mmCIF file with all atom_site columns, C-alpha atoms in Angstrom:
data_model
loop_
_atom_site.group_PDB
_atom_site.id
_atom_site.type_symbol
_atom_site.label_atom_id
_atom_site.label_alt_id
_atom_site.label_comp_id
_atom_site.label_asym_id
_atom_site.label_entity_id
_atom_site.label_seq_id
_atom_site.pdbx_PDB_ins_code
_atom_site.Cartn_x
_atom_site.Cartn_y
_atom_site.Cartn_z
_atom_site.occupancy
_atom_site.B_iso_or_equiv
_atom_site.pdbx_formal_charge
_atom_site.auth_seq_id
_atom_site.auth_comp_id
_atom_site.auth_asym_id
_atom_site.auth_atom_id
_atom_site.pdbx_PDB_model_num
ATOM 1   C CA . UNK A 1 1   ? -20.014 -109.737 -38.803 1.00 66.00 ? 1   UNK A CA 1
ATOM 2   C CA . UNK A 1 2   ? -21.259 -105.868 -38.778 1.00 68.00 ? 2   UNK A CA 1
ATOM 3   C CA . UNK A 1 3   ? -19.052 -103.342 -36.618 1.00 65.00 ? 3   UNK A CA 1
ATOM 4   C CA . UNK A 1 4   ? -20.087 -102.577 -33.436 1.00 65.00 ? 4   UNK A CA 1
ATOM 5   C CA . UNK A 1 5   ? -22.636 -99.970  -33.081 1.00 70.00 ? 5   UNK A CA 1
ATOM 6   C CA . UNK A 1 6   ? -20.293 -98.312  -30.757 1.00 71.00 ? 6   UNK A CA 1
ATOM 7   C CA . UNK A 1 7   ? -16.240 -97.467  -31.710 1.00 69.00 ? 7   UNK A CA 1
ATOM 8   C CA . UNK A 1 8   ? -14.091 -95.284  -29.501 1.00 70.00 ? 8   UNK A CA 1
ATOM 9   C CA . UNK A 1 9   ? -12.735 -92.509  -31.244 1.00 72.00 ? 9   UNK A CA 1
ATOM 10  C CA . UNK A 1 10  ? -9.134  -91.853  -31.638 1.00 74.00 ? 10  UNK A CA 1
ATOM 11  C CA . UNK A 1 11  ? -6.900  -91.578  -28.793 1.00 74.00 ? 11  UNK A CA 1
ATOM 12  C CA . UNK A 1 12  ? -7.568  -87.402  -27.674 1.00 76.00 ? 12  UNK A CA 1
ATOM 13  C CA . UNK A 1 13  ? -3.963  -85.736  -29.234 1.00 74.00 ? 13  UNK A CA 1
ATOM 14  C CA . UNK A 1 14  ? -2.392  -84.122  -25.768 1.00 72.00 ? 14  UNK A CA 1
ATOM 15  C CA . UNK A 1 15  ? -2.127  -79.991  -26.174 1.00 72.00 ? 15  UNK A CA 1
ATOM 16  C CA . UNK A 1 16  ? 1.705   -79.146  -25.159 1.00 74.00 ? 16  UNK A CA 1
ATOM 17  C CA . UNK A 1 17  ? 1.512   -75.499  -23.506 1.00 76.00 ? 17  UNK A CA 1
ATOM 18  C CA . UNK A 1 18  ? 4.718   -74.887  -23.706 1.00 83.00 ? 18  UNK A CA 1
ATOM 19  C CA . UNK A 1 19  ? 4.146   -70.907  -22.642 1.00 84.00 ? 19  UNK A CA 1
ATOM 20  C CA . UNK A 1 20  ? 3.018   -72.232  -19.033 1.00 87.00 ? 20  UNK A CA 1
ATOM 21  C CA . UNK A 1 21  ? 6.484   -73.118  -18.601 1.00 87.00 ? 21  UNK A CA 1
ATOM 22  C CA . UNK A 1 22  ? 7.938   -69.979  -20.024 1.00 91.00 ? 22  UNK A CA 1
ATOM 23  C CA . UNK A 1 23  ? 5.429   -68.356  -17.413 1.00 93.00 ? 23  UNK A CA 1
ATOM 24  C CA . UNK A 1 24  ? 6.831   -70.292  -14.570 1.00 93.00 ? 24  UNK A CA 1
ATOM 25  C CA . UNK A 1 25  ? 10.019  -70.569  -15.746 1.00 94.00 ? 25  UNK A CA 1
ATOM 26  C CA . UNK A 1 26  ? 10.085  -66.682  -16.462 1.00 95.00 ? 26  UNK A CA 1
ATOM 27  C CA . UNK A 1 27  ? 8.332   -66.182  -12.632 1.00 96.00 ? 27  UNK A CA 1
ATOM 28  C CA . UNK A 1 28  ? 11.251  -68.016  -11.224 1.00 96.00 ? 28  UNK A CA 1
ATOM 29  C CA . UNK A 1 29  ? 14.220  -66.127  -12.387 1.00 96.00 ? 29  UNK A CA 1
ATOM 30  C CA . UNK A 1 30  ? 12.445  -62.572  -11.283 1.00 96.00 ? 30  UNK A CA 1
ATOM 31  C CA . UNK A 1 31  ? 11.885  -63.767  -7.715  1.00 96.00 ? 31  UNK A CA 1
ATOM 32  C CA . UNK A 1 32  ? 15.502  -65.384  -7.576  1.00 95.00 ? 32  UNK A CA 1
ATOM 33  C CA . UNK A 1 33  ? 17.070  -62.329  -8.879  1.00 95.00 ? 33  UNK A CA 1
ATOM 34  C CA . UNK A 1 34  ? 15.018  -60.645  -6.777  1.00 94.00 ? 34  UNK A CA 1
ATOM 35  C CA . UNK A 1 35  ? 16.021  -62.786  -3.579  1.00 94.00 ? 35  UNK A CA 1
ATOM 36  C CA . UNK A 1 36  ? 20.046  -61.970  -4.798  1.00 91.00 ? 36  UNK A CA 1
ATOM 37  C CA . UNK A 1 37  ? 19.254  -58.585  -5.291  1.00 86.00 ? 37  UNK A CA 1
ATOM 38  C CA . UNK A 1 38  ? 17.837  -57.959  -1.696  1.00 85.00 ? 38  UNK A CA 1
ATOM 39  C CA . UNK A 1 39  ? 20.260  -60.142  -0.005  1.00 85.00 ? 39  UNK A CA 1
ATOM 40  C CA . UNK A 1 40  ? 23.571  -58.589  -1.571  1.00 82.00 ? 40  UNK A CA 1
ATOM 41  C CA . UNK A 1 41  ? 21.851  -54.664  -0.629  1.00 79.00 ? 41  UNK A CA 1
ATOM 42  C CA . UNK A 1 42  ? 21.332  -56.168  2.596   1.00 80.00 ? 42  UNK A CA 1
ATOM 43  C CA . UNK A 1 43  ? 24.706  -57.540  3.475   1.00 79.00 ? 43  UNK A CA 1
ATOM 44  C CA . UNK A 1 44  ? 26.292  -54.304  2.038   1.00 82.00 ? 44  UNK A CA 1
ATOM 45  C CA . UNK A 1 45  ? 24.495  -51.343  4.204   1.00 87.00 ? 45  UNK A CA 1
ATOM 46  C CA . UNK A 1 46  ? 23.012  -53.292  6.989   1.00 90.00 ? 46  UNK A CA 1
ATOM 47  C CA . UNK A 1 47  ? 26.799  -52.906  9.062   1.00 92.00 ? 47  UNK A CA 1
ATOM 48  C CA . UNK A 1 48  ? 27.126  -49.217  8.513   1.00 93.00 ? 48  UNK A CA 1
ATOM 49  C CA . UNK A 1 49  ? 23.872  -48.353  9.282   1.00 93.00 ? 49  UNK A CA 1
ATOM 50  C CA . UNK A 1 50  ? 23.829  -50.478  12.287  1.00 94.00 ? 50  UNK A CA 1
ATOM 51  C CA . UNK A 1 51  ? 27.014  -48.762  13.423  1.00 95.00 ? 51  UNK A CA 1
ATOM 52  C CA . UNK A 1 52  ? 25.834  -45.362  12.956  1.00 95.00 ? 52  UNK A CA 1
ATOM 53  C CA . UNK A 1 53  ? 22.408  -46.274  14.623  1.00 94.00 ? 53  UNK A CA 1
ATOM 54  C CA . UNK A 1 54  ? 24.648  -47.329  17.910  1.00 95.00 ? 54  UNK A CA 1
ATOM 55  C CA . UNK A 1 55  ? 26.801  -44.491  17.575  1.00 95.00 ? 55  UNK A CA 1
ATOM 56  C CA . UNK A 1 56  ? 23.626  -41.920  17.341  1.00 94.00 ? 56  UNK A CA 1
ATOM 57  C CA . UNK A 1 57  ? 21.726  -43.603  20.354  1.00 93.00 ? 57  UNK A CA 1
ATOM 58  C CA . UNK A 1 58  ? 24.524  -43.253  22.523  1.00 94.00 ? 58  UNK A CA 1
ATOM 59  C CA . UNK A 1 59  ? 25.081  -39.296  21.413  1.00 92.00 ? 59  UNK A CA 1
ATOM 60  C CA . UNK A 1 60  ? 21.185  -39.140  21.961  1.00 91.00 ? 60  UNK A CA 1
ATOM 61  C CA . UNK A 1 61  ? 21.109  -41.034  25.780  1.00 92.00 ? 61  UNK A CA 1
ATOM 62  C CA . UNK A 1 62  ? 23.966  -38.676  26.614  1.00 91.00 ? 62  UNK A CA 1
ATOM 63  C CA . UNK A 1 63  ? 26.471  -41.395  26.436  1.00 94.00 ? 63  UNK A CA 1
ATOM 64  C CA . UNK A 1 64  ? 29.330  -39.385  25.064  1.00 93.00 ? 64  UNK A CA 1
ATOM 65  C CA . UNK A 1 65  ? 32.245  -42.078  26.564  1.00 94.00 ? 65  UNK A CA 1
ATOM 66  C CA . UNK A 1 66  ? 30.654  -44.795  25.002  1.00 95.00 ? 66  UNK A CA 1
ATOM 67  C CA . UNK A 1 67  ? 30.462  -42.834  21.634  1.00 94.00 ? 67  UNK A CA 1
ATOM 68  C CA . UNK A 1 68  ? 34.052  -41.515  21.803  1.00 94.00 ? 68  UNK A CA 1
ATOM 69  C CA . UNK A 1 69  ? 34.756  -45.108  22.250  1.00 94.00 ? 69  UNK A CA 1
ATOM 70  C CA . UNK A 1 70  ? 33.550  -45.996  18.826  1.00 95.00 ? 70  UNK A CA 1
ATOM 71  C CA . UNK A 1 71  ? 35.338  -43.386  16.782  1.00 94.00 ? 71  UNK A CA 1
ATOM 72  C CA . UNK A 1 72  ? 38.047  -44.501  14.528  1.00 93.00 ? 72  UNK A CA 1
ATOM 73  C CA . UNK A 1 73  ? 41.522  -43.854  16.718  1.00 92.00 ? 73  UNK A CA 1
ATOM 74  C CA . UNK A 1 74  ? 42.230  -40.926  14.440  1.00 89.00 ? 74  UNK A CA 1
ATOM 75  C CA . UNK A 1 75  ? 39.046  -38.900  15.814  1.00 88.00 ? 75  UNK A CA 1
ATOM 76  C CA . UNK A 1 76  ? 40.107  -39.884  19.164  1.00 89.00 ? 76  UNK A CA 1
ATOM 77  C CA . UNK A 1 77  ? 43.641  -38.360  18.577  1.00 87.00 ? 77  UNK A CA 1
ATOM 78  C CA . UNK A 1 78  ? 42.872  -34.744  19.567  1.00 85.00 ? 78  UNK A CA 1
ATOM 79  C CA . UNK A 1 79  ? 39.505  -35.239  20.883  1.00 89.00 ? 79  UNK A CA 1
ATOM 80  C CA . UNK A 1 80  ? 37.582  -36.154  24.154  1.00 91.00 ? 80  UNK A CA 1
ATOM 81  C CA . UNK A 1 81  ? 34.334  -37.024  24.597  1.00 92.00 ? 81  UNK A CA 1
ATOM 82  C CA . UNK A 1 82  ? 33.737  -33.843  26.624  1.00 93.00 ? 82  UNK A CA 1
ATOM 83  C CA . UNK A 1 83  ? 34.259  -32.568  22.760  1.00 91.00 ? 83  UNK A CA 1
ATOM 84  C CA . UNK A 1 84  ? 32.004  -34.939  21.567  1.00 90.00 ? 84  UNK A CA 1
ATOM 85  C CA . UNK A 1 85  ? 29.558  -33.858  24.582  1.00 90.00 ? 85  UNK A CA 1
ATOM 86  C CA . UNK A 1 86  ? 29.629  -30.176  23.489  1.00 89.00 ? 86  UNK A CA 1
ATOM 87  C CA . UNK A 1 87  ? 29.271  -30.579  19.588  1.00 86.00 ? 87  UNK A CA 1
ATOM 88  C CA . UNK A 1 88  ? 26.053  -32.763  20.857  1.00 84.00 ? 88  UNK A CA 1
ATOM 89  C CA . UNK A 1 89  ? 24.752  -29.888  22.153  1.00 83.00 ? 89  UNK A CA 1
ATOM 90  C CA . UNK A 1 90  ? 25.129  -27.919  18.825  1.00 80.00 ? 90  UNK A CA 1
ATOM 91  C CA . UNK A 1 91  ? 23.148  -30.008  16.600  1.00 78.00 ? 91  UNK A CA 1
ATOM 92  C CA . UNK A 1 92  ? 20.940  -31.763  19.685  1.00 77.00 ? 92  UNK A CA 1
ATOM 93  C CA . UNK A 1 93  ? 20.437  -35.121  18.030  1.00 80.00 ? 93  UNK A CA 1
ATOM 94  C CA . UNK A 1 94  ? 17.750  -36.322  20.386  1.00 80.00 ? 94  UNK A CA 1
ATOM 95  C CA . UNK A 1 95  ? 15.145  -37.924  17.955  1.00 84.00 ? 95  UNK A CA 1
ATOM 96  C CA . UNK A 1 96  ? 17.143  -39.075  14.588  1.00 88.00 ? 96  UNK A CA 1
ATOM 97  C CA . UNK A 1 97  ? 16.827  -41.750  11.223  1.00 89.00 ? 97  UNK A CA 1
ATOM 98  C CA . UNK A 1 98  ? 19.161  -42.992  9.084   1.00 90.00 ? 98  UNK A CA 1
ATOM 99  C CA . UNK A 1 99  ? 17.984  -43.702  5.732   1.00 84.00 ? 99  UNK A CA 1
ATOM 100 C CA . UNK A 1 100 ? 18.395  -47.582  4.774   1.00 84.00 ? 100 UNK A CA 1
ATOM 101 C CA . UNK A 1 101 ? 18.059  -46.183  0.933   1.00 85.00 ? 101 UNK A CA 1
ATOM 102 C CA . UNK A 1 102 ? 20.872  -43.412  1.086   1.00 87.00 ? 102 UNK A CA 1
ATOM 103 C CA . UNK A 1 103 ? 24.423  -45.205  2.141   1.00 90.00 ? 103 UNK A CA 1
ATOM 104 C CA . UNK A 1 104 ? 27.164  -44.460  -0.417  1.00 90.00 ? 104 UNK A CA 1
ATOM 105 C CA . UNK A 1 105 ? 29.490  -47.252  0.468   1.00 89.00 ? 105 UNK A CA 1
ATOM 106 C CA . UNK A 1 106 ? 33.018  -47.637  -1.408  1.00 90.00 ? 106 UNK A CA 1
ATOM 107 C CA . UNK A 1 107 ? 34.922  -50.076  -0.038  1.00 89.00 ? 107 UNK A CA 1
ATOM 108 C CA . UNK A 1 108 ? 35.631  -49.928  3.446   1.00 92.00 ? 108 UNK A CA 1
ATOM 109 C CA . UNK A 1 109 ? 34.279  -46.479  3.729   1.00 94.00 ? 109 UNK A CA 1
ATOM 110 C CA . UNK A 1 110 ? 30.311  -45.597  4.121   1.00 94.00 ? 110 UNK A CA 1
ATOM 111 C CA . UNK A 1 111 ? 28.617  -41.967  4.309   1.00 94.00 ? 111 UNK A CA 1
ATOM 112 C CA . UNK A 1 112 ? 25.093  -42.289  5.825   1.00 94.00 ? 112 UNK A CA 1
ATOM 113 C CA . UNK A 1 113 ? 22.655  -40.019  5.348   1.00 92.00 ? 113 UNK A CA 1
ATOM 114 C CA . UNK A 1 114 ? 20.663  -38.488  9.069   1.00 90.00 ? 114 UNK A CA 1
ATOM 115 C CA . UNK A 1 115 ? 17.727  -36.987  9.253   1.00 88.00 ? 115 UNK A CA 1
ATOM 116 C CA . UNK A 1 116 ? 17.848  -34.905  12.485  1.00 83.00 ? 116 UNK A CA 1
ATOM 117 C CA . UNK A 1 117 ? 14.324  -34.776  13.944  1.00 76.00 ? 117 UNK A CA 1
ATOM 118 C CA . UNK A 1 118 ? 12.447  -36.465  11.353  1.00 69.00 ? 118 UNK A CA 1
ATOM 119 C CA . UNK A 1 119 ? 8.617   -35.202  12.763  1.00 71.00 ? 119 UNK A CA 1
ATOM 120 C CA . UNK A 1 120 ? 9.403   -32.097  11.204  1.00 71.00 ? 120 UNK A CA 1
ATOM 121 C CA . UNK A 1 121 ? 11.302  -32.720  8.766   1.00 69.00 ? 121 UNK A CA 1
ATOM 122 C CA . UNK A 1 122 ? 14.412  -31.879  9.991   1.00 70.00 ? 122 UNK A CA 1
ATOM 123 C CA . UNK A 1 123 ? 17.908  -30.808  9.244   1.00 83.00 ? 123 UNK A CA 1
ATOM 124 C CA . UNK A 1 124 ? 20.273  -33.592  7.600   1.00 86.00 ? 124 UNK A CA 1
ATOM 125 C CA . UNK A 1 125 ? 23.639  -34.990  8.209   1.00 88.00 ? 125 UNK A CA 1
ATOM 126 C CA . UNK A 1 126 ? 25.837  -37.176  6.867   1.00 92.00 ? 126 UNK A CA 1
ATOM 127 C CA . UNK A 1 127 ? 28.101  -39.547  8.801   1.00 93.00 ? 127 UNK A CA 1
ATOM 128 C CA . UNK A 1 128 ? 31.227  -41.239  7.079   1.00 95.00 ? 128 UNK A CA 1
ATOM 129 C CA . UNK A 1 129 ? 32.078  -44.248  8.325   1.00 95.00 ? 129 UNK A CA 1
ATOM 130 C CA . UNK A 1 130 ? 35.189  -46.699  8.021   1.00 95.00 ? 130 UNK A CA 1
ATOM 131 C CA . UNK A 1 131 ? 35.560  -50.214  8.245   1.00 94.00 ? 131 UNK A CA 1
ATOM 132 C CA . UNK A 1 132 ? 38.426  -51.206  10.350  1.00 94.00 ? 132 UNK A CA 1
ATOM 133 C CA . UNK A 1 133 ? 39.380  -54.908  11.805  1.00 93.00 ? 133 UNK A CA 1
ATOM 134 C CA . UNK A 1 134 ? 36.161  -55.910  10.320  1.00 90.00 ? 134 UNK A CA 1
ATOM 135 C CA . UNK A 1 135 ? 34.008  -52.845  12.744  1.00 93.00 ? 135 UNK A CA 1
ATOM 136 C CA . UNK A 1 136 ? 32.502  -49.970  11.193  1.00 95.00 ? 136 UNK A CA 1
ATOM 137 C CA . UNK A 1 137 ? 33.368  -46.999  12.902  1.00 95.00 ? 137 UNK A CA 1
ATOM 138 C CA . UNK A 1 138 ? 32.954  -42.912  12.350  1.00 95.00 ? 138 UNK A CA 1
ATOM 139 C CA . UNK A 1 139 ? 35.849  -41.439  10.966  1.00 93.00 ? 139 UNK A CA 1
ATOM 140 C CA . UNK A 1 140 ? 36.487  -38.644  8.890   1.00 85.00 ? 140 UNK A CA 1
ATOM 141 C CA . UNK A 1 141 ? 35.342  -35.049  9.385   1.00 84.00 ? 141 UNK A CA 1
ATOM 142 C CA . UNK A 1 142 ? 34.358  -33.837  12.873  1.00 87.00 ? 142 UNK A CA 1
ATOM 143 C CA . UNK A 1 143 ? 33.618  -36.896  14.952  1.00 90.00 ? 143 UNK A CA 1
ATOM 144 C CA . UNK A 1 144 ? 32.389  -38.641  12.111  1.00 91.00 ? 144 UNK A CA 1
ATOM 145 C CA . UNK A 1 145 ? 30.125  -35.751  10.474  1.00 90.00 ? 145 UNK A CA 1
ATOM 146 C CA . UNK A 1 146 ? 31.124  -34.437  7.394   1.00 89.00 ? 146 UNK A CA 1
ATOM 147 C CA . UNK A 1 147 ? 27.787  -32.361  6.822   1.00 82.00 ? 147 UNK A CA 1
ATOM 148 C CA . UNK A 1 148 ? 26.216  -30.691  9.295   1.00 77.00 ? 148 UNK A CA 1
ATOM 149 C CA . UNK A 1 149 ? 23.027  -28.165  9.040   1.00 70.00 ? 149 UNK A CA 1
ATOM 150 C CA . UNK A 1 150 ? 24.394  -25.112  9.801   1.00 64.00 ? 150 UNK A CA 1
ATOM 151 C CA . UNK A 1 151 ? 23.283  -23.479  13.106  1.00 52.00 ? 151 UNK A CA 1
ATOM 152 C CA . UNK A 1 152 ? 23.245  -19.613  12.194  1.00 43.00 ? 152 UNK A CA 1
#
């Protein structure tokens, strides 16, 4: 009998793209080291900042009892928050922002940099900060501030 006036061809080979999945494989590993990256920064800054962001807003509502309060116990040694009160009044932090990108942290100690008035680009400070029982806390040069602008 004659062949049939029709054959199917051969069976289509099947491409392998092997680079798709060095693409997506490649794509994965940036955003998870990505995801690590942020989430380690995060968890190392986020406690001093927010410690020196409660500290400032109670020096900036006035609240010098509840700031004294969270000064490590060897600011509070010779100190009182009337002290605190009148070194407010020097360098008038009324409108502030700590800089997320600009904590040196070592351990259980932090310095944070302040931007004092940041409309006009204002003066900075920097606030050191130590961890103790597990709270972050200003300690170290005068209630916490070991650079001031100077006020000549």
């Amino acid at each position: 009998p004659p062949p049939p006036a029709w054959t199917p061809g051969p069976p289509k080979r099947r491409r392998r793209r092997p680079w798709i999945w060095l693409l997506v494989g490649s794509v994965a590993l940036i955003l998870g080291l990505a995801v690590a990256t942020g989430t380690l920064w995060i968890t190392k800054v986020k406690a001093p900042i927010d410690a020196a962001n409660e500290y400032l807003r109670n020096l900036s509502d006035t609240d010098y009892e509840a700031a004294f309060d969270q000064l490590c116990p060897s600011e509070r040694l010779d100190a009182s928050p009337e002290s605190l009160g009148r070194l407010d009044e020097l360098i008038l932090i009324d409108e502030y922002e700590v800089s997320p990108f600009d904590v040196n942290r070592d351990g259980s100690t932090a310095t944070v940099k302040i931007e004092l008035d940041p409309d006009t680009d204002g003066d900075i400070a920097r606030l050191r900060l130590r961890e103790i029982d597990g709270e972050w806390r200003p300690c170290g040069g005068r209630f916490g501030f070991v650079e001031l602008p100077s006020f000549e």
